[in-house]
Coordinates of N, CA and C in Angstrom, one line a residue:
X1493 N 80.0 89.1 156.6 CA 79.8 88.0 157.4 C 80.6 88.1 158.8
X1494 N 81.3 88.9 158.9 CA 81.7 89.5 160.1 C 83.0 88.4 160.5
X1495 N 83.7 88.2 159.9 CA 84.3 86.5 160.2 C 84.1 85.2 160.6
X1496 N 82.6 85.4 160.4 CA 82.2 83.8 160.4 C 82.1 83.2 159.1
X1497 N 82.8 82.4 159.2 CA 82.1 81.2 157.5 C 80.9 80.5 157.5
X1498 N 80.2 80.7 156.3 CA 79.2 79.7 156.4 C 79.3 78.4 155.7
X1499 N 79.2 77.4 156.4 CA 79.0 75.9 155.6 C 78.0 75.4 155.2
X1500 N 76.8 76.0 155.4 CA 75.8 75.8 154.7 C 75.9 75.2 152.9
X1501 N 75.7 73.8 152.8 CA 75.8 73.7 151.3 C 74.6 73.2 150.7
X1502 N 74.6 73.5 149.0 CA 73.1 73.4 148.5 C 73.5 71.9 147.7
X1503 N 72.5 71.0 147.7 CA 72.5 69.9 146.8 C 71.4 69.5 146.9
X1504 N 70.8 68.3 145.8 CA 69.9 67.6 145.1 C 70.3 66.2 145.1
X1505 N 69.3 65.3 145.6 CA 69.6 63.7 145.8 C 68.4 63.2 145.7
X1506 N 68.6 62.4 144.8 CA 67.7 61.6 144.5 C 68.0 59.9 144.4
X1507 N 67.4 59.2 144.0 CA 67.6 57.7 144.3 C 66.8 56.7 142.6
X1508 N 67.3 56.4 142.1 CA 66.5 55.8 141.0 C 66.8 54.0 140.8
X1509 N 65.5 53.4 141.0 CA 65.5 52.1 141.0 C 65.5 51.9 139.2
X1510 N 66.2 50.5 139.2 CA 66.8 50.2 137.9 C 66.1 48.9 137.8
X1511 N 65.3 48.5 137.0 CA 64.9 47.1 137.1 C 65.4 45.9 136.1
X1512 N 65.4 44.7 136.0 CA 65.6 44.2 134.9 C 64.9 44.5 133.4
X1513 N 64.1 45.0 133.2 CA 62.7 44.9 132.6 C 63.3 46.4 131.8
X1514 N 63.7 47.8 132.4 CA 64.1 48.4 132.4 C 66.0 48.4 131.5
X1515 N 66.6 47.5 132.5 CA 67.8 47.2 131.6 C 67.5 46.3 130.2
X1516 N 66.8 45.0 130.1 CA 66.3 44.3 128.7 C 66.0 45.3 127.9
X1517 N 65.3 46.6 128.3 CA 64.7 47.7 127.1 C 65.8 48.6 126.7
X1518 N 66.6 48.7 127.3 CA 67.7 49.5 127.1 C 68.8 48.9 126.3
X1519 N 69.2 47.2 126.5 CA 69.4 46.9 125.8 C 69.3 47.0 124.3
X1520 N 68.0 46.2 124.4 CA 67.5 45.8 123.6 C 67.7 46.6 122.5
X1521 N 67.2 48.2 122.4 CA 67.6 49.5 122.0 C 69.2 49.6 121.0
X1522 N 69.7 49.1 122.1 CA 71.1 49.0 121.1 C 71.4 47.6 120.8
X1523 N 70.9 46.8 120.6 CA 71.4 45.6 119.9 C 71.7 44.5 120.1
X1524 N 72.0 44.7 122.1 CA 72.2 44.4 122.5 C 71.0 43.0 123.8
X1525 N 71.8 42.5 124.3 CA 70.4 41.6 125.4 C 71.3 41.5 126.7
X1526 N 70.1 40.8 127.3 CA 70.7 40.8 129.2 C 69.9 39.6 129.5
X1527 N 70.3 38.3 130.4 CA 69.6 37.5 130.9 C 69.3 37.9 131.9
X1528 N 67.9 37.4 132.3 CA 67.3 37.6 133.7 C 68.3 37.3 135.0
X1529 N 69.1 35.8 134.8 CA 70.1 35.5 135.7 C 71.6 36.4 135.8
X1530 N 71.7 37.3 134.7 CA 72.8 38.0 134.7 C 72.4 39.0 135.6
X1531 N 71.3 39.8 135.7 CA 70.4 41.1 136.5 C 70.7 40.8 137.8
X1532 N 70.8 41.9 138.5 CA 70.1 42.1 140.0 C 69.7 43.5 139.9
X1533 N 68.4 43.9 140.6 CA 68.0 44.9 140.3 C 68.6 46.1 141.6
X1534 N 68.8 47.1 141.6 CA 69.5 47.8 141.8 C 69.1 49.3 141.8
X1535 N 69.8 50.1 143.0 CA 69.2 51.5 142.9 C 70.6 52.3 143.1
X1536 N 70.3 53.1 142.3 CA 71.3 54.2 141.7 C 70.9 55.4 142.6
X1537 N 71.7 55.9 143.3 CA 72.0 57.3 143.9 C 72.6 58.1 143.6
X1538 N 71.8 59.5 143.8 CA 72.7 60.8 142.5 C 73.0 61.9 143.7
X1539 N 73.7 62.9 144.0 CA 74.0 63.7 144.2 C 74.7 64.3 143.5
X1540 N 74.0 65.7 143.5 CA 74.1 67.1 142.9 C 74.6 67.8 143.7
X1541 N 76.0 68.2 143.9 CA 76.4 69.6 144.3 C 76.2 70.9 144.1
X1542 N 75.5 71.5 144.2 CA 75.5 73.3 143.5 C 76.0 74.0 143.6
X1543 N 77.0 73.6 144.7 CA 78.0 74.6 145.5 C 78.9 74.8 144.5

């Protein structure tokens, strides 16, 4: 590389919406429940570093 560094970095991002409807089933699954007024729906962001 001749003494330059490279900073070039590799990652993966994605964005995943979470709905009420979504969390009730998930619940629901384990045993558990969720009121509609307890919910706000909501989006989850992921970042993957590879580096």
């Amino acid at each position: 590389m001749n003494g330059v560094q490279n900073n070039r970095r590799s990652s993966l991002s994605f964005e995943l919406p979470l709905s009420f409807e979504q969390a009730a089933a998930y619940r629901k699954v384990n045993g558990q429940y969720v009121r509609k007024n307890q919910w706000r729906d909501t989006t989850v962001r992921v970042l993957i570093d590879l580096d």
